Amino acid sequence: MQLGQFQIDWISAGRFRLDGGAMFGVVPKVLWSKKIDCDERNRIPMGLNCILVTTPQGRVLLDTGIGNKLTAKQNDIFAHEGPAIAESLAARGLTPADIDHVVLSHCDFDHLGGASTRLDDGRIVPTFPNATVHIHRTEWEDLTHPNLRSKSTYFGENWEAIEQAGRVKLIERDGEILPGISAYHTGGHTRGHIVIQVQSGDEGAVYMGDLMPTHHHLNPLWVMAYDNFPMTSIEQRGMWFHKLAERDWWLLFYHDVDLGAGRYSAEGELRASVPPSPQPAAV
């Protein structure tokens, strides 16, 4: 997708599955199941469509997928499958070393996990050796000091290698962090969650991370049970959706298996959409 001078592509890190009830919180299954099918374990398919923004100044990746460090038990729970992010980059003539910056909406395992890779000898190394990894300070504090709830998704093996390599740069305030790339602290899903705005000239798009995981979550009240601060999520979603409709900007999706981006009216009706970029392997 062309956005002014920027090119936006969705780089698959495969798919996985999460409990449909948890993904839709208090919304009854009789309602959410009309929008998306679940398997015999009540799990729904989730995309891991990392967003690559190619700018005149460099290549910026928004979120990184799960990576290859899940245990056998975790793989059974989450059913992670499909191409590694390096394979999807190779299909576009790129390698992980070609990524200049990684910006993380937050640090749950399915967004941060792909930032490091377990080698055959057991060592864990940064996946993107030349990239600066941008994380909000609040998110970093919670990631490195997880509580009883967050320790099930903030894994030390996902961040220790990038910290030891000196790749982490903390986001201290709202606003532009790279030319045309801005970060805004929202909280809601996690305490340090951010929304990432991409703007080239008068054209723009917003990546809302897990505040808006799929187009099935457009109703501001359809928040996930995974959200740590649901009322904050509701307030932030309503505010950002209003901005998107007012500016006629694109909304970018990470977990959607059908849509990569959409434009919506103030009434929440889809006016235009873009599918995720073609992937190098079926999942």
Backbone as a ProteinNet text record, in pm:
[ID]
protein_1_A
[PRIMARY]
MQLGQFQIDWISAGRFRLDGGAMFGVVPKVLWSKKIDCDERNRIPMGLNCILVTTPQGRVLLDTGIGNKLTAKQNDIFAHEGPAIAESLAARGLTPADIDHVVLSHCDFDHLGGASTRLDDGRIVPTFPNATVHIHRTEWEDLTHPNLRSKSTYFGENWEAIEQAGRVKLIERDGEILPGISAYHTGGHTRGHIVIQVQSGDEGAVYMGDLMPTHHHLNPLWVMAYDNFPMTSIEQRGMWFHKLAERDWWLLFYHDVDLGAGRYSAEGELRASVPPSPQPAAV
[TERTIARY]
84.1	0	88.1	63.5	141.2	76.3	157.3	108.7	202.8	168.9	259.8	391.2	501.4	632.3	665.4	576.1	599.6	532	594.4	534	504	382	342	315	381.4	360.5	336.5	262.8	238.2	328.4	415.7	514.3	468.9	427.9	370.4	474.5	437.4	513.1	430.3	339	253.9	119.4	57.5	-69.9	-65	-159.1	-175.8	-321.8	-355.2	-494.9	-506.2	-612.9	-644.7	-790.5	-822.3	-959.4	-1052.7	-1160.3	-1252.4	-1321.5	-1355.9	-1419.5	-1329.2	-1200.1	-1105.5	-1086.2	-1088	-1067.5	-1183.9	-1301.2	-1417.3	-1474.6	-1404.4	-1441	-1582.8	-1662.3	-1797.3	-1898.7	-1855.9	-1949	-1988.3	-2116.7	-2159.1	-2112.7	-2085.4	-2041.3	-2144.9	-2271.2	-2375.4	-2361.4	-2295.3	-2273	-2140.4	-2029	-1900.4	-1884	-1948.8	-1934.8	-2002.9	-2085	-2143.5	-2040.7	-1932	-1830.5	-1709.3	-1677.8	-1557.6	-1577.2	-1530.1	-1546.5	-1439.6	-1475.1	-1378.7	-1362.8	-1254.2	-1231.7	-1294.8	-1268.8	-1330.8	-1281.7	-1170.5	-1118.8	-1155.7	-1251.9	-1303.5	-1202.6	-1100.6	-996.7	-1028.5	-992.6	-1012.2	-875.4	-868.4	-740.7	-700.3	-571.8	-516.5	-397.1	-396.9	-282.7	-167	-47.9	72.4	133.8	66.4	101.4	180.7	311.2	397.9	396.3	397.3	378.9	513	553	679.6	652.4	710.6	698.3	833.2	836.4	959.2	953.2	1046.6	1050.7	1180.4	1191.5	1318.1	1436.4	1408.1	1515.2	1548.9	1464.5	1494.1	1369.6	1388.7	1280	1244.1	1114.1	1063.5	962.4	982.8	892.4	811	678.6	589.5	550.7	599.9	579.9	647.2	667.2	760.2	710	587.4	539.1	580	564.9	591.9	736	797.4	932.2	933.6	1049	1064.9	1099.1	1060.2	1105.2	995.2	875.7	770.2	807.4	761	778.4	675.6	692.4	596.6	457	448.5	318.9	255.7	335.4	283.4	239.5	315.4	275.6	143.9	120.2	-7.2	-121.9	-98.2	-202.8	-232.2	-127.6	-144.4	-142.3	-103.3	-106.4	-37.1	81.9	157.1	209.1	189.6	233.4	258.2	320.3	339.3	481.1	505.1	641.4	704.7	834.8	911.7	922.4	939.7	943.5	1059.8	1170.6	1283.7	1245.3	1160.8	1113.6	1028.4	940.5	853.4	932.4	1034.8	1121.7	1198	1246.9	1322.8	1238.5	1109.6	1020.6	1011	1051.8	1053.3	1195.3	1288.7	1427.6	1499	1450.9	1509.1	1556.6	1643.2	1686.3	1657.5	1657.8	1639.5	1741.5	1860.9	1962.7	1925.3	1825.7	1783.8	1686.2	1640.7	1546.9	1626.6	1591.5	1663.5	1604.3	1471.8	1404.1	1289	1267.7	1149.3	1076.9	947.8	867.3	760.9	756.4	665.8	545.6	426.4	306	300.8	349.6	362.8	444	458.8	558.4	502.2	373.5	322.6	401.8	404.2	489.6	460.6	335.6	300.3	332.4	388.6	431.1	582	640.2	783.8	863.3	800.2	874.3	964.7	924.4	1004.3	1125.1	1142.4	1258.2	1387.4	1375.7	1494.3	1468.6	1577.2	1568.9	1656.8	1604.1	1683.5	1756.7	1889.7	1970.3	1972.9	2025.3	2029.9	2111.3	2209.4	2292.3	2232.1	2110	2041.5	2057.8	2155.8	2175.5	2058.6	2025.8	1922.2	1988.3	1961.6	2024.9	1917.9	1948.1	1852.9	1824.3	1698.2	1660	1703.1	1694.9	1724.7	1852.2	1967.7	2094.4	2128.8	2072	2105.4	1994.7	1888.5	1771.1	1774.7	1733.5	1702	1559.4	1537.8	1406.3	1345.2	1235.6	1171.9	1058	1066.1	967	933.6	806.3	768.9	828.4	874.7	939.8	850.4	721.9	632	621.1	612.6	604.5	733.1	846.1	974.7	984.9	939.5	943.6	859.1	740.5	653.9	706.9	765.7	822.9	935.7	1021.5	1139	1109.1	990.2	947.6	801.7	775.3	637	569.6	437.6	360.1	299.4	215.2	159.3	78.9	13.8	-66.9	20.3	111.7	186.3	300.9	341.8	453.3	417.3	286.9	244.9	255.6	292.3	307.5	434.7	495.5	623.5	735.6	798.7	901.1	1040.4	1124.5	1259.5	1337.9	1319.1	1394.6	1359.1	1250	1212	1282.1	1326.8	1386.5	1532.9	1579.8	1715.6	1821.9	1805.4	1907.3	1916.6	1801.2	1807.2	1860.9	1834.4	1892.4	2043.7	2088.7	2231.9	2308	2241.2	2303.7	2298.1	2234.4	2226.2	2133.9	2030.7	1942.5	1819.7	1792	1667.5	1679.7	1579.7	1568.4	1429.3	1421.7	1294	1223.9	1093.2	1009.5	968.7	1005.8	985.9	861.8	814.2	701.1	626.7	507	428.3	488.9	472.2	517	605.7	670.8	750	874.8	896.7	1017.2	1112.4	1058.7	1134.3	1061.9	1128.4	1058.7	931.5	817.6	689.9	629.9	700.2	651.9	638.6	516.7	491.5	429.7	458.5	406.6	325.1	210.5	123.8	83.6	114.3	85.5	-64.7	-120.1	-264.2	-296.2	-206.1	-245.6	-360.1	-441.4	-556.7	-525.4	-471.7	-439	-330.1	-220.2	-118.5	-96.6	-25	-4.6	77.6	168	255.5	224.5	106.5	68.6	70.8	116.4	115.4	40.6	-5.7	-57.3	50.1	69.5	175.3	111.8	144.7	90.8	195.7	154.1	241.8	186.1	268.4	218.8	323.7	280.6	364.2	282.9	322.7	243.1	107.9	0.8	-134.4	-194.3	-121.8	-173.8	-125.4	-214.3	-176.3	-246	-190.4	-246.1	-210.8	-291.9	-269.2	-272.4	-169.2	-162	-193.8	-306	-354.1	-315.6	-231.7	-187.2	-303.7	-302.4	-409	-525.4	-522.3	-643.3	-748.4	-705	-795.6	-734.7	-741.9	-670.3	-722.8	-855	-914.6	-1030.3	-1080.9	-1194.5	-1322.8	-1320.9	-1436.9	-1450.2	-1349.8	-1349.8	-1382.3	-1445.6	-1469.6	-1566	-1658.6	-1745.6	-1657.9	-1653.9	-1564.2	-1584.8	-1704.4	-1732.5	-1685.8	-1645.6	-1600.8	-1452.2	-1420.3	-1280.5	-1246.8	-1119	-1073.1	-1065.8	-1083.7	-1057.4	-909	-824.6	-681.4	-645.3	-737	-706.5	-698	-586.9	-566.5	-647.5	-677.1	-751	-861.2	-969.7	-1070	-1137.6	-1162.9	-1227.6	-1135.1	-1005.7	-910.8	-911.3	-917.8	-925.4	-1047.5	-1161.6	-1285.4	-1271.8	-1218.4	-1203.6	-1105.5	-991.3	-889.4	-936.7	-1005	-1054.1	-1152.4	-1243.6	-1339.6	-1272.3	-1173	-1102.4	-1026.2	-952.6	-872.9	-959.4	-1068.9	-1156.8	-1217.3	-1251	-1303.1	-1200	-1073.7	-967.4	-950.9	-954	-937.1	-1048.4	-1172.5	-1285.6	-1280.1	-1241.3	-1234.6	-1127.7	-1012.2	-901	-906.8	-996.2	-1005.2	-873.9	-814.8	-689.1	-717.5	-613.3	-621.9	-602	-672	-651.5	-580	-462.6	-380.1	-403.8	-416.2	-444.3	-325.8	-299.9	-193.2	-246.9	-358.2	-409.9	-520	-562.8	-673.2	-625.9	-704.4	-666.2	-723.3	-810.2	-874.3	-837.1	-816.6	-788.8	-652.6	-579.1	-455.7	-480.9	-580.2	-612	-753.4	-812.6	-946.4	-965.5	-1053.1	-1100.6	-1246.3	-1282.7	-1414.8	-1481.6	-1613.8	-1691.1	-1709.3	-1762.2	-1786.5	-1888.8	-1969.5	-2068.8	-2010.7	-1881	-1817.1	-1835.8	-1876.9	-1897.6	-1770.8	-1735.9	-1617.3	-1640.4	-1552.1	-1564.1	-1458.4	-1346.5	-1239.2	-1152	-1090.3	-1006.4	-891	-787.3	-669.4	-642.8	-628.8	-595.4	-449.5	-411.9	-268.8	-192.3	-66.1	15.4	22.9	33.2	46.1	163.3	144.2	243.7	317	438.2	517.4	480.4	396.4	359.7	221.4	144.9	11.5	21.3	-71.2	-72.4	-211
-118.3	0	123.9	214.7	337.7	443.5	509.4	615.3	732.9	824.6	933.7	878.8	914.8	863.2	730.5	681.2	557.5	439.6	323.3	198.3	114.2	61.9	-22.3	-163.5	-260.8	-402.7	-479.5	-589.7	-677.4	-798.8	-818.6	-926	-1036.4	-1149.4	-1254.4	-1319.6	-1335.7	-1419.1	-1541.1	-1579.7	-1695.2	-1660.3	-1760.3	-1744.9	-1824.4	-1794.2	-1873.3	-1868.1	-1925	-1927.4	-1882.4	-1809.2	-1767.5	-1796.4	-1810.3	-1838.1	-1726.9	-1765.2	-1665	-1587	-1654.1	-1582.9	-1476.6	-1509.6	-1411	-1295.8	-1325.2	-1219.7	-1121.4	-1162.9	-1073.8	-1041.5	-1081.5	-1038.9	-1076.5	-976.1	-1002.1	-1019.2	-1005.3	-1022	-1170	-1201.8	-1342.8	-1412.6	-1540.6	-1618.6	-1618.2	-1612	-1611.5	-1490.8	-1383.9	-1265	-1272.7	-1299.1	-1294.8	-1410.5	-1523.2	-1638.6	-1616.7	-1512.5	-1476.9	-1410.9	-1361.6	-1289.5	-1375.4	-1472.6	-1551.7	-1691	-1793.5	-1931.6	-1968.6	-2059.6	-2112.1	-2262.5	-2317.6	-2461.6	-2533.1	-2665	-2744.8	-2706.5	-2628.3	-2581.6	-2435	-2386.2	-2248.9	-2143.2	-2182.8	-2090	-2033.1	-1906.5	-1842	-1813.9	-1809	-1782.1	-1635.7	-1615.7	-1482	-1463.5	-1355.4	-1325	-1269.4	-1283.2	-1218.7	-1142.8	-1035.3	-960.4	-835.5	-853.9	-742.3	-638.1	-512.9	-404.6	-339.6	-347.5	-289.4	-156.3	-50.9	82.2	119.2	130.3	168.1	317.3	392.6	537.6	577.9	701.2	745.1	734.4	732.2	726.1	583.8	485.3	349.5	263.7	143.6	46.1	30.7	43.3	39.8	-73.1	-165.6	-277.4	-253.1	-266.4	-250.4	-389.1	-425.5	-553.8	-667.8	-782.6	-881.9	-1026	-1052.1	-1188.9	-1263	-1395.9	-1479.4	-1526	-1551	-1604.6	-1756.2	-1812.3	-1958.4	-2016	-1946.6	-1987.9	-2049.6	-2073.1	-2134.5	-2278.2	-2322	-2460.9	-2547.6	-2679.1	-2771.3	-2750.2	-2727.8	-2704.1	-2575.9	-2470.2	-2343.5	-2356.9	-2431	-2451.4	-2526.9	-2620.5	-2691.9	-2597.6	-2507	-2412	-2312.2	-2257.7	-2145.7	-2185.6	-2307.4	-2358.8	-2264	-2219.7	-2129.3	-2206.3	-2151.6	-2216.3	-2110.6	-2154.8	-2065.5	-2016.8	-1924.6	-1883	-1803.9	-1822.7	-1734.4	-1598.7	-1495	-1361.3	-1346	-1417.8	-1411.2	-1465.1	-1569.3	-1623.2	-1521.6	-1454.5	-1355.7	-1235.4	-1195.8	-1087.8	-1132	-1256.6	-1306.7	-1307.1	-1332.5	-1332	-1193	-1091.7	-954.1	-904	-997.2	-961.8	-894.4	-916.4	-853.1	-958.3	-917.6	-1000.8	-925.1	-992.5	-921.2	-809.6	-823.3	-719.3	-590.8	-596	-477.1	-389.8	-437.4	-359.1	-261.4	-132.6	-28.2	-0.5	-12.5	16.7	-81.7	-120.7	-195.5	-110.7	-87.9	-14.9	-109.9	-127.7	-223.9	-153.5	-198.8	-142.5	-176.3	-296	-341.7	-470.5	-537.5	-645.2	-781.7	-806.2	-941.6	-1034.2	-1163.3	-1257.7	-1262.7	-1234.4	-1244	-1115.8	-1016.6	-893.1	-872.6	-912.4	-896.8	-1022.5	-1140	-1265.3	-1278.8	-1224.3	-1235.5	-1144.5	-1060.2	-970.2	-1043.4	-1166.9	-1248.6	-1389.4	-1461.2	-1593.9	-1692.3	-1812.3	-1917.9	-1993.5	-1997	-2067	-2216.7	-2294.5	-2439.6	-2482.3	-2400.1	-2434.5	-2387.1	-2330.1	-2287.4	-2141	-2074	-1932	-1851.1	-1741.8	-1650.2	-1519	-1475.3	-1355.2	-1262.9	-1132.9	-1042.9	-1088.7	-1089.2	-1126.6	-1020.5	-894.6	-782	-715	-761.4	-722.1	-575	-506	-365.2	-270.2	-324.7	-242.8	-188.7	-63.3	-6.2	-46.3	-97.6	-145.4	-42.7	18.6	127	70.5	92.1	43.4	157.4	173.7	278.7	249.1	353.2	334.2	259.7	295.4	228.4	80	48.7	-91.3	-165.7	-100	-161.9	-191.3	-98.1	-118.9	-240.1	-253.3	-366.6	-496.8	-488.3	-606.5	-666.1	-581.7	-628.5	-657.6	-621	-650.7	-697.9	-814.5	-859.7	-894.3	-875.6	-913.3	-1051.8	-1095.9	-1230.5	-1253	-1149.3	-1161.1	-1155.2	-1059.2	-1034.9	-1133	-1207.2	-1299.4	-1413.3	-1430.6	-1533.8	-1487.8	-1362.7	-1312.2	-1230.7	-1180.8	-1110.1	-1208.6	-1262.9	-1364.7	-1303	-1333	-1277.6	-1311.4	-1431.2	-1471.5	-1388.9	-1312.3	-1228.4	-1092.6	-1047.1	-913.5	-911.5	-1015.1	-1009.5	-996.8	-1067.5	-1062.9	-926	-860.7	-728.7	-623.2	-641.1	-547.9	-566.1	-690.7	-717.7	-669	-667.7	-620.2	-467.9	-401.4	-255.7	-201.7	-281.3	-240.8	-163	-159	-100.4	50.8	123	267.4	294.9	361.4	383.4	508.1	495.4	608.3	682.2	808.6	885.1	973.3	1008.5	1102.6	1081.7	1135.3	1127.8	1214.4	1170.9	1250.1	1169.8	1240.7	1176.4	1111.1	984.5	914.3	888.6	890	878.5	964.9	1007.5	1090.7	1023.5	1084.9	1032.8	924.4	883.1	777.9	836	836.3	892.8	788.6	799.5	706.6	784.2	727.2	791.6	688	720.1	629.2	623.3	501.2	484	404.9	314.1	220.7	133.3	84.6	4.7	-143.1	-189.2	-332.1	-367.9	-295.8	-301.8	-159.5	-145.5	-12	77.5	16.2	95	84.4	35.5	19.3	154.3	151.1	271.6	246.5	355	357.9	422.3	370.3	418.9	485.7	610	687.5	699.3	673.9	682	790.4	890	1001.8	1045.5	1057.4	1110.9	1216.7	1342.3	1450.5	1456.4	1461.9	1467	1327.8	1224.3	1088.9	1023	945.7	886.3	754.6	682.3	556.7	543.1	467.8	446.1	297.2	250	111.4	111.2	47.7	52.7	-70.3	-157.2	-273.2	-355.2	-390.7	-472.7	-390.2	-259.2	-181.6	-210.7	-247.2	-281	-398.7	-519.5	-632.5	-676.4	-669.2	-708.2	-614.7	-625.5	-540.6	-586.3	-704	-751	-678.7	-599.1	-529.6	-380.2	-341.7	-199.1	-137.7	-216.1	-164.5	-132.8	-7.3	29.3	-55.1	-113	-191.3	-336.3	-378.2	-516.4	-524.9	-516.3	-522.1	-662.5	-694.6	-828.7	-847.9	-972.7	-1006.9	-994.5	-994	-975.6	-831.7	-737.1	-598	-580.9	-524.1	-504.4	-387.7	-290.3	-170.4	-144.6	-223.4	-219.4	-84.2	-10.4	119.7	216.9	207.7	289.4	248.9	118.9	72.3	129.2	125.7	177.2	325.1	402.2	546.5	575.9	507.8	532.6	488.8	376.7	330	429.6	478.4	576.2	702.5	750.4	872.2	854.1	743	721.6	690.3	620.5	592.7	721.3	813.1	942.9	1017.8	1015.6	1082.5	1021.2	888.3	820.9	858.4	856.2	889.8	1035.8	1122.6	1266.4	1297	1228.8	1254.1	1168.2	1067.9	972.8	898.4	856.4	783	633.3	555.3	410.1	360.6	253.6	179.6	50.1	25.8	-90.5	-201.4	-326	-440	-536	-591	-688.9	-831.6	-849.1	-983.1	-1027.8	-942	-975.8	-1075.3	-1179.8	-1276.5	-1240.2	-1140.1	-1101.7	-962.2	-868.8	-730.4	-685.4	-615.2	-551.9	-409.5	-344.7	-205.9	-175.4	-75	-32.3	116.2	174	311	299.5	378.6	367.5	504.2	502.2	624	650.7	768.9	804	709.5	642.8	547.8	407.4	391.8	262.7	169.2	221.8	138.7	135	16.4	-2.2	59.2	151.9	216.5	167.5	121.6	70.8	-20.6	-117.8	-210.6	-259.3	-307.8	-365.4	-498.1	-608	-735.3	-735.4	-823.3	-836.3	-873	-832.5	-863.5	-1014.3	-1059.1	-1202.8	-1262.6	-1383.3	-1445	-1555.6	-1585.9	-1684.5	-1829.2	-1855.5	-1993.6	-1996.2	-2098.6	-2111.8	-2147.8	-2093.4	-2122.2	-2167.7
0	0	0	-90.4	-96.9	-8.7	72.7	161.3	144.3	53	22.4	-29.2	37.1	-0.9	67	151	225.1	156.1	168.8	125	247.8	255.8	368.4	318.4	381.4	350.2	479.2	468.9	583	568.3	665.9	662.3	757.7	702.5	786.1	875.9	1002.5	1095	1131.6	1040	1059.1	1118.7	1176.9	1247.2	1377	1464.9	1586	1625.8	1739.6	1783.7	1929.2	1956.7	2092.5	2121.3	2248.4	2289.9	2244.3	2173.5	2121.8	2231.2	2340.4	2450.6	2508.6	2525.7	2578.5	2480.4	2350.7	2250.6	2244.5	2289.9	2284	2422.1	2527.1	2661.2	2700.2	2741.8	2791.1	2679	2553.2	2441.3	2432.5	2432	2428.4	2299.9	2311.8	2196.5	2084.9	2118.9	2017	1924.4	1972.9	1889.9	1814.4	1887.3	1817.3	1720.3	1744.7	1656.1	1520.8	1510.6	1381.2	1289.7	1349.5	1274.5	1241.2	1327.2	1306.2	1366.3	1295.7	1340.9	1443.4	1531.5	1628.2	1607.4	1659.9	1648.7	1767.9	1778.1	1883.4	2022.2	2028.7	2157.3	2181.7	2105.1	2118.2	2075.4	1998.3	1955.6	1817.5	1798.5	1668.9	1606.1	1471.1	1404.7	1420.7	1442.4	1461.8	1368.9	1293.1	1209.7	1291.3	1236.1	1289.1	1172.2	1134.4	1014.8	1053	1067.7	1104.8	993.4	1031.6	934.1	904.4	778.5	734.1	666	719.8	661.4	600.7	469.5	399.7	369.8	425.7	412.1	342.1	296.8	236.8	333	464	564.1	609.4	575.6	619.3	631.8	682.5	696.2	843.5	871.6	1008.8	1018.9	1113.3	1134	1260.5	1248	1362.3	1412.2	1529.5	1595.3	1517.2	1585.1	1531	1531	1573	1576.3	1702.3	1700.3	1816.5	1822.1	1708.3	1707.2	1719.1	1757.2	1756.9	1894.2	2000.9	2133.6	2221.4	2166.6	2246.1	2282.1	2398.1	2438.2	2365.2	2373.9	2312.3	2370.7	2502.5	2565.3	2512.7	2500.8	2450	2304.6	2225.7	2086.4	2076.4	2166.7	2167.5	2201.2	2294.4	2335.3	2224.9	2165.4	2072.8	1925	1893.8	1756.4	1658.6	1696.4	1609.1	1488.6	1369.5	1246.8	1140.6	1030.9	918	903.1	811.1	781.5	894.3	911.1	998.5	930.7	1010.5	952.7	854.7	877.4	784.5	646.8	643.5	515.8	441.6	514.9	451.2	401.7	476.5	428.6	304.2	303.4	189.1	62.8	76.5	-38.7	-101.9	-27.9	-79.1	-104	-103.8	-132.7	-17.9	104.5	222.5	321	411.3	522.7	651.7	767.2	894.6	915.4	856.8	871.9	799.2	710.3	635.7	713.5	829.6	911.2	997.3	987.9	1061.4	1198.7	1209.2	1335.3	1355.2	1479.2	1520	1623.8	1603.9	1701.4	1753.8	1884.9	1947.4	2008.9	1970.3	2031.2	2179.3	2214.1	2352.1	2347.6	2460.6	2467	2503.6	2479.9	2492.2	2399.8	2432.5	2359.7	2210.6	2169.4	2028	1951	2018	1952	1962.4	2074.7	2097.6	2064	2070.3	2061.4	1941.2	1827.1	1705.7	1700.5	1802.6	1804.1	1836.8	1887	1913.5	1862.4	1835.8	1773.1	1848.9	1871.2	1930.7	1820	1827.9	1729.5	1759.3	1666.2	1683.1	1805.1	1843.2	1959.9	2091.7	2084.6	2205.7	2240.4	2180.8	2208.8	2152.1	2221.8	2174.8	2134.8	2011.8	1957.6	1899.7	1885.6	1820.1	1677.1	1639.5	1502.6	1403	1442.7	1354.7	1406.4	1361.8	1425.3	1412.9	1315	1293.7	1337.9	1394.7	1425.7	1567.6	1581.5	1711.6	1745.7	1866.1	1908.2	2003.1	1960	2035.4	2120.1	2251.2	2348	2443.2	2474.6	2569.2	2707.2	2775.4	2904.6	3003.6	3008.9	3102.3	3069.6	2939.6	2898.4	2934.4	2916.6	2949.8	3099.6	3180.7	3325.6	3365.2	3304.7	3338.2	3278.9	3159.9	3095.2	3178.3	3229.4	3302.5	3449.5	3495.3	3632.7	3629.8	3569.3	3550.8	3682.9	3685.7	3804	3783.4	3876.3	3869.2	3741.8	3693	3570.7	3446.1	3440.8	3317.2	3294.6	3397	3376.8	3282.2	3255.1	3160.8	3015.9	2995	2857.9	2838	2946.9	2940.6	2973.7	2870.5	2889.4	2880.2	2979.3	2980	2854.7	2800.5	2682.2	2558.7	2565.5	2451.8	2452	2568.8	2573	2614.6	2682	2737	2629	2517.8	2412.3	2347.1	2327.2	2262.3	2359.5	2488.9	2585.7	2592.9	2601.1	2610.9	2487.9	2374.1	2250.4	2238	2333.3	2330.2	2223.5	2187.2	2077.8	2124.4	2255.3	2305.5	2321.8	2271.4	2294.3	2349.1	2463	2528.6	2475	2456.6	2416	2543.1	2551.7	2674.8	2673.2	2554.2	2545.8	2414.7	2406.8	2284.7	2175	2050.8	1937.1	1843.8	1752.3	1648.3	1708.1	1675.3	1719.1	1602.9	1480.5	1356.7	1254.2	1147.2	1048.5	996.1	1025.2	979.5	1067.1	1172.4	1262.8	1402.5	1456.3	1588.8	1680.3	1808.5	1908.9	2012.1	2051.2	2150	2256	2378.9	2489.8	2512.3	2513.1	2534.3	2660	2701.1	2804.7	2753.9	2846.3	2806.7	2804.2	2694	2683.4	2783.5	2781	2885.7	2935.4	3045	3102.7	3010.8	2933.4	2847.6	2699.8	2664.2	2523.5	2450.5	2324	2241.4	2110.9	2052.7	1916.7	1830.2	1708.5	1620.2	1498.2	1477.6	1365.8	1256.4	1132.9	1016.7	924.6	892.2	811.7	710.2	585	478.1	405.2	419.8	364.2	432.4	351.1	405.8	424.4	387.2	396.9	526	587.3	714.4	742	836.8	884.8	1031.7	1103.5	1246	1274.1	1343.4	1388.8	1537.3	1573	1711.2	1792.2	1735.5	1811	1861.7	1989.8	2047.1	2100	2082.2	2108	2001.3	1880.6	1771.9	1695.6	1753.1	1694	1558.3	1537	1409.2	1377.1	1254.3	1217.8	1286.2	1349.4	1425.1	1558.9	1595.8	1724.1	1710.7	1601.3	1578.2	1679.7	1730.4	1836.5	1957.4	2003.6	2114.6	2240.1	2256.8	2376.6	2364.2	2244.4	2224.1	2256.2	2383.3	2425.8	2474.9	2472.6	2508.4	2659.6	2701.8	2841.6	2872.7	2768.1	2785.9	2821.9	2802.8	2834.6	2986.1	3030.1	3173.4	3229.1	3142.8	3185.5	3082.4	3086.4	2979.9	2960	3065.8	3047.2	2973.2	3000.5	2925.3	2778.6	2751.2	2612.7	2542.1	2608.3	2549.2	2516	2609.9	2588.4	2475.5	2475.1	2373	2234.9	2226.8	2097.7	2038.2	2120.7	2071.1	2021.6	2095.6	2057.4	1926.3	1914	1793.2	1672.6	1694.4	1581.4	1527.3	1616.4	1573.4	1489.7	1533.6	1457.5	1319.1	1312.3	1183.9	1087.3	1134.8	1048.2	1005.4	1097.7	1068.4	964.1	972.6	880.9	755.2	753.6	643	626.2	737.3	736.5	745.1	715.5	722.7	866	899.2	1023.3	987.1	1046.1	1014.1	1116.2	1067.6	1154	1157.6	1273.9	1296.2	1307	1377.1	1404.3	1308.5	1219.2	1129.7	1024.2	997.6	894.9	758.4	752.6	626.7	578.4	670.6	633.5	683.8	598.7	642.1	687.2	623.2	656.2	610.3	670.8	630.7	653.6	573.1	596.7	642.4	741.4	798.9	809	797.2	815.7	964.6	995.1	1134.8	1197.8	1115.2	1165.1	1181.9	1151.8	1167.3	1049.7	934.9	816.8	732.2	685.4	603	464.6	424.8	293.3	195.8	246.6	161.8	246.1	182.4	258.6	173	241.4	177.9	246.8	171.5	237	280.8	373.9	405	279.2	272.5	156	133.9	7.9	-18.7	60	112	196.9	120.9	160.1	86.5	112.3	213.4	242	301	268.1	324	471.8	551.4	694.2	736.5
[MASK]
+++++++++++++++++++++++++++++++++++++++++++++++++++++++++++++++++++++++++++++++++++++++++++++++++++++++++++++++++++++++++++++++++++++++++++++++++++++++++++++++++++++++++++++++++++++++++++++++++++++++++++++++++++++++++++++++++++++++++++++++++++++++++++++++++++++++++++++++++++++++++++

